[in-house]
mmCIF file of C-alpha atoms in Angstrom:
data_model
loop_
_atom_site.group_PDB
_atom_site.id
_atom_site.type_symbol
_atom_site.label_atom_id
_atom_site.label_comp_id
_atom_site.label_asym_id
_atom_site.label_seq_id
_atom_site.Cartn_x
_atom_site.Cartn_y
_atom_site.Cartn_z
ATOM 1 C CA MET A 1 112.131 139.395 107.352
ATOM 2 C CA GLU A 2 115.920 138.636 107.608
ATOM 3 C CA GLN A 3 115.325 136.948 111.000
ATOM 4 C CA LYS A 4 112.417 134.540 109.359
ATOM 5 C CA THR A 5 114.698 133.671 106.347
ATOM 6 C CA GLY A 6 117.386 132.674 108.678
ATOM 7 C CA LYS A 7 115.290 130.457 110.950
ATOM 8 C CA GLN A 8 113.820 128.708 107.320
ATOM 9 C CA HIS A 9 117.566 128.220 106.677
ATOM 10 C CA LYS A 10 118.259 126.946 109.796
ATOM 11 C CA ARG A 11 115.161 124.551 109.878
ATOM 12 C CA PHE A 12 116.280 123.586 106.185
ATOM 13 C CA GLY A 13 119.602 122.735 107.409
ATOM 14 C CA VAL A 14 118.482 120.576 110.318
ATOM 15 C CA ILE A 15 116.428 118.738 107.870
ATOM 16 C CA LEU A 16 118.935 118.088 105.426
ATOM 17 C CA ARG A 17 121.404 116.848 108.167
ATOM 18 C CA ARG A 18 118.926 114.527 109.535
ATOM 19 C CA TYR A 19 117.244 113.358 106.467
ATOM 20 C CA GLY A 20 119.881 114.107 103.684
ATOM 21 C CA ARG A 21 120.870 110.487 103.351
ATOM 22 C CA ILE A 22 117.538 109.083 103.095
ATOM 23 C CA ILE A 23 116.444 111.798 100.371
ATOM 24 C CA ILE A 24 119.742 111.230 98.059
ATOM 25 C CA GLY A 25 119.315 107.341 98.494
ATOM 26 C CA GLY A 26 115.625 107.162 97.999
ATOM 27 C CA THR A 27 115.903 109.675 95.030
ATOM 28 C CA VAL A 28 118.605 107.320 93.335
ATOM 29 C CA LEU A 29 116.588 104.251 94.212
ATOM 30 C CA VAL A 30 113.402 105.679 92.773
ATOM 31 C CA ALA A 31 114.929 106.750 89.676
ATOM 32 C CA LEU A 32 116.362 103.070 89.194
ATOM 33 C CA ILE A 33 112.892 101.651 89.848
ATOM 34 C CA ILE A 34 111.286 104.262 86.874
ATOM 35 C CA VAL A 35 114.223 102.862 84.567
ATOM 36 C CA ALA A 36 113.444 99.285 85.602
ATOM 37 C CA ILE A 37 109.670 99.857 84.924
ATOM 38 C CA SER A 38 110.127 101.807 81.717
ATOM 39 C CA ALA A 39 113.052 99.789 80.253
ATOM 40 C CA PRO A 40 111.088 98.889 76.859
ATOM 41 C CA SER A 41 110.948 102.586 76.411
ATOM 42 C CA ILE A 42 114.308 103.603 77.496
ATOM 43 C CA ALA A 43 116.123 100.949 75.483
ATOM 44 C CA LYS A 44 116.122 101.227 71.557
ATOM 45 C CA PHE A 45 117.305 97.842 70.883
ATOM 46 C CA ASP A 46 116.445 94.271 71.871
ATOM 47 C CA PRO A 47 119.016 93.309 74.595
ATOM 48 C CA LEU A 48 119.233 89.826 73.272
ATOM 49 C CA LYS A 49 119.541 90.555 69.040
ATOM 50 C CA LEU A 50 122.906 89.736 68.183
ATOM 51 C CA ASP A 51 124.287 92.178 65.179
ATOM 52 C CA PRO A 52 127.342 91.025 63.420
ATOM 53 C CA TYR A 53 128.059 93.971 61.596
ATOM 54 C CA ASN A 54 128.260 95.650 64.811
ATOM 55 C CA VAL A 55 130.651 94.125 66.987
ATOM 56 C CA LYS A 56 132.667 95.669 69.749
ATOM 57 C CA CYS A 57 131.448 99.388 68.690
ATOM 58 C CA TYR A 58 132.687 102.328 70.814
ATOM 59 C CA PRO A 59 129.910 104.484 72.384
ATOM 60 C CA ASN A 60 128.699 106.603 69.721
ATOM 61 C CA ALA A 61 125.331 108.365 68.973
ATOM 62 C CA GLU A 62 123.634 105.195 68.015
ATOM 63 C CA HIS A 63 125.007 103.001 70.839
ATOM 64 C CA LEU A 64 125.254 105.140 73.775
ATOM 65 C CA MET A 65 127.542 102.345 75.663
ATOM 66 C CA GLY A 66 128.855 100.634 72.803
ATOM 67 C CA THR A 67 128.288 97.154 71.582
ATOM 68 C CA ASP A 68 129.558 93.696 73.105
ATOM 69 C CA GLY A 69 131.133 90.817 71.421
ATOM 70 C CA PHE A 70 128.099 89.795 69.828
ATOM 71 C CA GLY A 71 127.000 93.180 68.602
ATOM 72 C CA ARG A 72 124.536 93.598 71.416
ATOM 73 C CA ASP A 73 123.550 96.839 72.652
ATOM 74 C CA ILE A 74 125.334 97.386 76.109
ATOM 75 C CA PHE A 75 122.956 100.363 76.887
ATOM 76 C CA SER A 76 119.907 97.948 76.344
ATOM 77 C CA ARG A 77 121.588 95.397 78.349
ATOM 78 C CA VAL A 78 122.049 97.606 81.131
ATOM 79 C CA VAL A 79 118.795 98.891 81.431
ATOM 80 C CA TYR A 80 117.158 95.773 81.262
ATOM 81 C CA GLY A 81 119.673 94.235 83.951
ATOM 82 C CA THR A 82 118.253 96.890 86.344
ATOM 83 C CA ARG A 83 115.046 94.893 86.523
ATOM 84 C CA ILE A 84 116.523 91.713 87.445
ATOM 85 C CA SER A 85 119.015 93.382 89.875
ATOM 86 C CA LEU A 86 116.280 94.975 91.892
ATOM 87 C CA LEU A 87 113.858 92.187 91.586
ATOM 88 C CA VAL A 88 116.460 90.003 93.278
ATOM 89 C CA GLY A 89 117.219 92.769 95.919
ATOM 90 C CA VAL A 90 113.464 93.338 96.899
ATOM 91 C CA ALA A 91 112.471 89.556 96.843
ATOM 92 C CA VAL A 92 115.512 88.409 98.624
ATOM 93 C CA SER A 93 114.879 91.051 101.362
ATOM 94 C CA ALA A 94 111.178 90.079 101.489
ATOM 95 C CA LEU A 95 112.098 86.118 101.643
ATOM 96 C CA SER A 96 114.904 86.859 104.355
ATOM 97 C CA ALA A 97 112.888 89.218 106.108
ATOM 98 C CA VAL A 98 109.668 86.600 106.433
ATOM 99 C CA LEU A 99 112.001 83.488 107.372
ATOM 100 C CA GLY A 100 114.035 85.672 109.804
ATOM 101 C CA ILE A 101 111.078 87.205 111.678
ATOM 102 C CA ILE A 102 109.564 83.899 112.133
ATOM 103 C CA LEU A 103 112.657 82.214 113.352
ATOM 104 C CA GLY A 104 113.793 84.835 115.385
ATOM 105 C CA LEU A 105 110.601 85.509 117.354
ATOM 106 C CA LEU A 106 110.095 81.706 117.823
ATOM 107 C CA MET A 107 113.714 81.408 119.400
ATOM 108 C CA GLY A 108 113.427 84.742 121.051
ATOM 109 C CA TYR A 109 110.135 83.478 122.892
ATOM 110 C CA TYR A 110 110.542 79.725 123.325
ATOM 111 C CA LYS A 111 113.954 78.783 125.145
ATOM 112 C CA LYS A 112 113.748 75.078 123.394
ATOM 113 C CA VAL A 113 113.220 76.306 119.927
ATOM 114 C CA ASP A 114 116.180 78.862 120.733
ATOM 115 C CA MET A 115 118.458 75.964 121.748
ATOM 116 C CA VAL A 116 117.998 73.878 118.513
ATOM 117 C CA GLY A 117 117.595 77.137 116.368
ATOM 118 C CA MET A 118 120.801 78.774 117.252
ATOM 119 C CA ARG A 119 122.834 75.737 116.690
ATOM 120 C CA ILE A 120 121.410 75.711 113.066
ATOM 121 C CA LEU A 121 121.876 79.105 112.120
ATOM 122 C CA GLU A 122 125.455 78.951 113.951
ATOM 123 C CA GLY A 123 126.157 76.129 111.415
ATOM 124 C CA VAL A 124 125.092 77.990 108.528
ATOM 125 C CA SER A 125 126.632 80.899 109.280
ATOM 126 C CA ALA A 126 130.058 79.081 109.549
ATOM 127 C CA PHE A 127 130.314 78.916 105.930
ATOM 128 C CA PRO A 128 131.222 81.958 103.987
ATOM 129 C CA SER A 129 128.037 83.151 102.404
ATOM 130 C CA MET A 130 129.208 83.549 98.817
ATOM 131 C CA LEU A 131 130.454 79.833 98.781
ATOM 132 C CA LEU A 132 127.099 78.691 100.410
ATOM 133 C CA ALA A 133 124.975 80.937 97.838
ATOM 134 C CA MET A 134 127.022 79.208 94.986
ATOM 135 C CA THR A 135 126.528 75.871 96.456
ATOM 136 C CA LEU A 136 122.875 76.310 96.868
ATOM 137 C CA ALA A 137 122.355 77.952 93.298
ATOM 138 C CA ALA A 138 124.058 75.134 91.641
ATOM 139 C CA VAL A 139 121.920 72.656 93.522
ATOM 140 C CA LEU A 140 118.802 74.390 92.740
ATOM 141 C CA GLY A 141 119.631 75.104 89.068
ATOM 142 C CA SER A 142 119.307 77.888 86.754
ATOM 143 C CA GLY A 143 116.652 80.554 87.100
ATOM 144 C CA VAL A 144 115.811 84.136 88.654
ATOM 145 C CA ASP A 145 113.478 82.430 91.004
ATOM 146 C CA LYS A 146 116.334 79.836 91.967
ATOM 147 C CA ILE A 147 119.055 82.511 92.788
ATOM 148 C CA ILE A 148 116.423 84.415 94.992
ATOM 149 C CA ILE A 149 115.726 81.219 96.993
ATOM 150 C CA ALA A 150 119.465 80.607 97.381
ATOM 151 C CA ILE A 151 120.581 84.225 98.484
ATOM 152 C CA GLY A 152 117.565 84.649 100.550
ATOM 153 C CA VAL A 153 118.347 81.249 102.587
ATOM 154 C CA VAL A 154 122.043 82.547 103.148
ATOM 155 C CA SER A 155 120.580 86.208 104.332
ATOM 156 C CA THR A 156 118.048 84.663 106.683
ATOM 157 C CA PRO A 157 120.402 84.103 109.691
ATOM 158 C CA SER A 158 121.665 87.549 110.150
ATOM 159 C CA VAL A 159 118.044 88.653 110.247
ATOM 160 C CA ALA A 160 116.876 85.868 112.521
ATOM 161 C CA LYS A 161 119.617 86.748 114.939
ATOM 162 C CA ILE A 162 118.618 90.420 115.043
ATOM 163 C CA VAL A 163 114.870 89.463 115.760
ATOM 164 C CA ARG A 164 115.959 86.919 118.508
ATOM 165 C CA SER A 165 118.458 89.357 120.319
ATOM 166 C CA GLN A 166 115.360 92.104 120.364
ATOM 167 C CA ALA A 167 112.793 89.225 121.363
ATOM 168 C CA LEU A 168 114.746 88.065 124.096
ATOM 169 C CA SER A 169 115.016 91.673 125.844
ATOM 170 C CA ILE A 170 111.331 92.605 124.892
ATOM 171 C CA ARG A 171 109.693 89.308 126.331
ATOM 172 C CA GLU A 172 110.447 90.057 130.006
ATOM 173 C CA ALA A 173 109.239 93.421 129.507
ATOM 174 C CA GLU A 174 106.111 94.502 131.845
ATOM 175 C CA HIS A 175 103.404 94.853 129.132
ATOM 176 C CA VAL A 176 104.347 91.306 127.731
ATOM 177 C CA GLU A 177 104.026 89.960 131.228
ATOM 178 C CA SER A 178 100.910 91.891 131.412
ATOM 179 C CA ALA A 179 99.404 90.444 128.371
ATOM 180 C CA LYS A 180 100.283 86.763 129.697
ATOM 181 C CA ALA A 181 98.262 87.548 132.953
ATOM 182 C CA MET A 182 95.370 88.773 130.956
ATOM 183 C CA GLY A 183 95.408 85.390 129.150
ATOM 184 C CA ALA A 184 96.773 86.358 125.876
ATOM 185 C CA SER A 185 97.842 83.629 123.479
ATOM 186 C CA ASP A 186 101.506 83.040 122.635
ATOM 187 C CA PHE A 187 100.688 84.003 119.193
ATOM 188 C CA ARG A 188 98.975 87.454 119.951
ATOM 189 C CA ILE A 189 101.797 88.362 122.208
ATOM 190 C CA ILE A 190 104.687 87.403 119.896
ATOM 191 C CA PHE A 191 103.072 89.380 116.911
ATOM 192 C CA THR A 192 101.291 92.109 118.660
ATOM 193 C CA HIS A 193 103.443 92.912 121.804
ATOM 194 C CA ILE A 194 107.027 91.795 120.484
ATOM 195 C CA LEU A 195 107.198 92.185 116.644
ATOM 196 C CA PRO A 196 106.251 95.867 116.480
ATOM 197 C CA LEU A 197 109.306 96.843 119.041
ATOM 198 C CA CYS A 198 111.628 94.672 116.787
ATOM 199 C CA MET A 199 111.068 97.091 113.527
ATOM 200 C CA SER A 200 113.436 99.609 113.876
ATOM 201 C CA PRO A 201 116.490 97.694 113.541
ATOM 202 C CA LEU A 202 114.670 95.156 111.154
ATOM 203 C CA ILE A 203 114.242 97.904 108.671
ATOM 204 C CA ILE A 204 117.964 98.676 108.728
ATOM 205 C CA ARG A 205 119.065 95.358 108.419
ATOM 206 C CA ILE A 206 116.422 94.566 105.567
ATOM 207 C CA THR A 207 117.693 97.774 103.452
ATOM 208 C CA SER A 208 121.385 96.623 103.849
ATOM 209 C CA GLY A 209 120.475 93.090 103.035
ATOM 210 C CA MET A 210 118.999 94.403 99.631
ATOM 211 C CA ALA A 211 122.554 96.154 98.710
ATOM 212 C CA SER A 212 124.158 92.876 99.565
ATOM 213 C CA ALA A 213 121.590 90.664 97.524
ATOM 214 C CA ILE A 214 122.200 92.795 94.599
ATOM 215 C CA LEU A 215 126.000 92.589 94.929
ATOM 216 C CA THR A 216 125.687 88.701 95.422
ATOM 217 C CA GLU A 217 123.736 88.406 92.316
ATOM 218 C CA ALA A 218 125.978 90.425 90.211
ATOM 219 C CA SER A 219 128.989 88.150 91.641
ATOM 220 C CA LEU A 220 127.078 84.689 91.085
ATOM 221 C CA SER A 221 126.352 85.888 87.501
ATOM 222 C CA PHE A 222 129.843 87.151 86.840
ATOM 223 C CA LEU A 223 130.755 83.534 87.836
ATOM 224 C CA GLY A 224 128.278 82.122 85.609
ATOM 225 C CA VAL A 225 126.102 80.535 88.279
ATOM 226 C CA GLY A 226 122.365 80.720 88.970
ATOM 227 C CA ILE A 227 120.816 83.155 86.105
ATOM 228 C CA SER A 228 121.044 81.914 82.425
ATOM 229 C CA PRO A 229 123.118 83.915 80.155
ATOM 230 C CA ASN A 230 120.118 84.712 77.941
ATOM 231 C CA ILE A 231 118.763 87.117 80.710
ATOM 232 C CA PRO A 232 120.645 90.385 80.758
ATOM 233 C CA THR A 233 122.220 91.026 84.178
ATOM 234 C CA TRP A 234 124.848 93.346 85.132
ATOM 235 C CA GLY A 235 126.973 90.738 86.299
ATOM 236 C CA GLY A 236 126.474 88.673 83.025
ATOM 237 C CA VAL A 237 127.405 91.586 81.111
ATOM 238 C CA LEU A 238 130.470 92.009 82.959
ATOM 239 C CA SER A 239 131.445 88.552 82.833
ATOM 240 C CA GLU A 240 131.045 88.393 78.724
ATOM 241 C CA ALA A 241 132.994 91.609 78.790
ATOM 242 C CA LYS A 242 135.942 90.443 80.875
ATOM 243 C CA GLN A 243 137.984 88.758 77.855
ATOM 244 C CA PHE A 244 137.975 92.362 76.196
ATOM 245 C CA VAL A 245 138.625 94.468 79.297
ATOM 246 C CA ILE A 246 142.065 95.778 77.928
ATOM 247 C CA ALA A 247 141.287 96.594 74.385
ATOM 248 C CA TYR A 248 137.314 97.701 74.814
ATOM 249 C CA PRO A 249 137.288 98.866 78.606
ATOM 250 C CA PHE A 250 133.866 100.672 78.104
ATOM 251 C CA MET A 251 132.342 96.967 77.824
ATOM 252 C CA VAL A 252 133.134 96.659 81.747
ATOM 253 C CA VAL A 253 132.933 100.185 82.798
ATOM 254 C CA TYR A 254 129.047 101.077 82.385
ATOM 255 C CA PRO A 255 127.779 97.651 84.059
ATOM 256 C CA GLY A 256 130.137 97.984 86.788
ATOM 257 C CA LEU A 257 129.060 101.710 87.472
ATOM 258 C CA ALA A 258 125.552 100.434 87.512
ATOM 259 C CA ILE A 259 126.396 98.030 90.225
ATOM 260 C CA ILE A 260 128.086 100.676 92.389
ATOM 261 C CA VAL A 261 125.541 103.365 91.914
ATOM 262 C CA THR A 262 122.789 101.088 93.048
ATOM 263 C CA VAL A 263 124.568 99.364 95.818
ATOM 264 C CA LEU A 264 126.114 102.775 97.280
ATOM 265 C CA SER A 265 122.459 104.443 96.860
ATOM 266 C CA ILE A 266 120.987 101.916 98.901
ATOM 267 C CA SER A 267 123.871 101.736 101.645
ATOM 268 C CA ILE A 268 123.428 105.388 102.000
ATOM 269 C CA LEU A 269 119.741 105.178 102.182
ATOM 270 C CA GLY A 270 120.239 102.451 104.923
ATOM 271 C CA ASP A 271 122.668 104.655 106.958
ATOM 272 C CA GLY A 272 120.029 107.407 106.783
ATOM 273 C CA LEU A 273 117.437 105.195 107.944
ATOM 274 C CA ARG A 274 119.787 103.801 110.874
ATOM 275 C CA ASP A 275 120.417 107.574 112.054
ATOM 276 C CA VAL A 276 116.898 108.313 112.137
ATOM 277 C CA LEU A 277 115.352 104.793 113.717
ATOM 278 C CA ASP A 278 118.470 104.052 116.103
ATOM 279 C CA PRO A 279 117.698 105.683 119.443
ATOM 280 C CA LYS A 280 121.173 105.249 120.480
ATOM 281 C CA LEU A 281 122.224 107.803 117.796
ATOM 282 C CA LYS A 282 119.514 110.210 118.643
#
């Protein structure tokens, strides 16, 4: 009996060491998704409602995180801000993945496309990502969709380079040469024989890109670029509270913690996926 229990503990320890980061990061991420979906039920107050009689209130039983300079409930704004952050993170990851996969596969398979594509990607990568995102957001205008496009375009080169490097090595593999000899089309070879072998590093990059997108969106909102101030975002809450940070530090603590917890949980999840999917670490 004791021997059986010891084996169970040992097996549990192995699972925890191998999948512990995925479990921790995934659990926090799922909790954040539930908060985002249930925001109307969780938040007691309208995040946009002004209350001149309860301006700059410290956290209390009614306002769990206090109120801001306009009397708006910070807890409600942080809860609703979860929706924007996760939406931007997922949408940017999806957009950059689609664009990056297409570009990377084309560059990795066709040498002429690679010559032109790499020059373009190197030119885009020469600019600091935050500066480029700010520029695109300013050009495209205000809106969640605009900020998704801006950050997505900035995130695409890193995804494309990963797919390209994988495709360059895979296109010379025996199974690809066999498919060519059997008369398979380029489209079939690229998406059936090459793309599946690029997925492991791609999943890791997309996960880390989601955390980066959330952080970039919060930074842009803090700077007042991209998303309208009427939409509650974590960066927007921080931006409006920065003038009160000395006298009312709670105004920046809670949205700041929300950003830290979200980005950290996604980063931990990405590290866990890397440990499991990267063959070099096995």
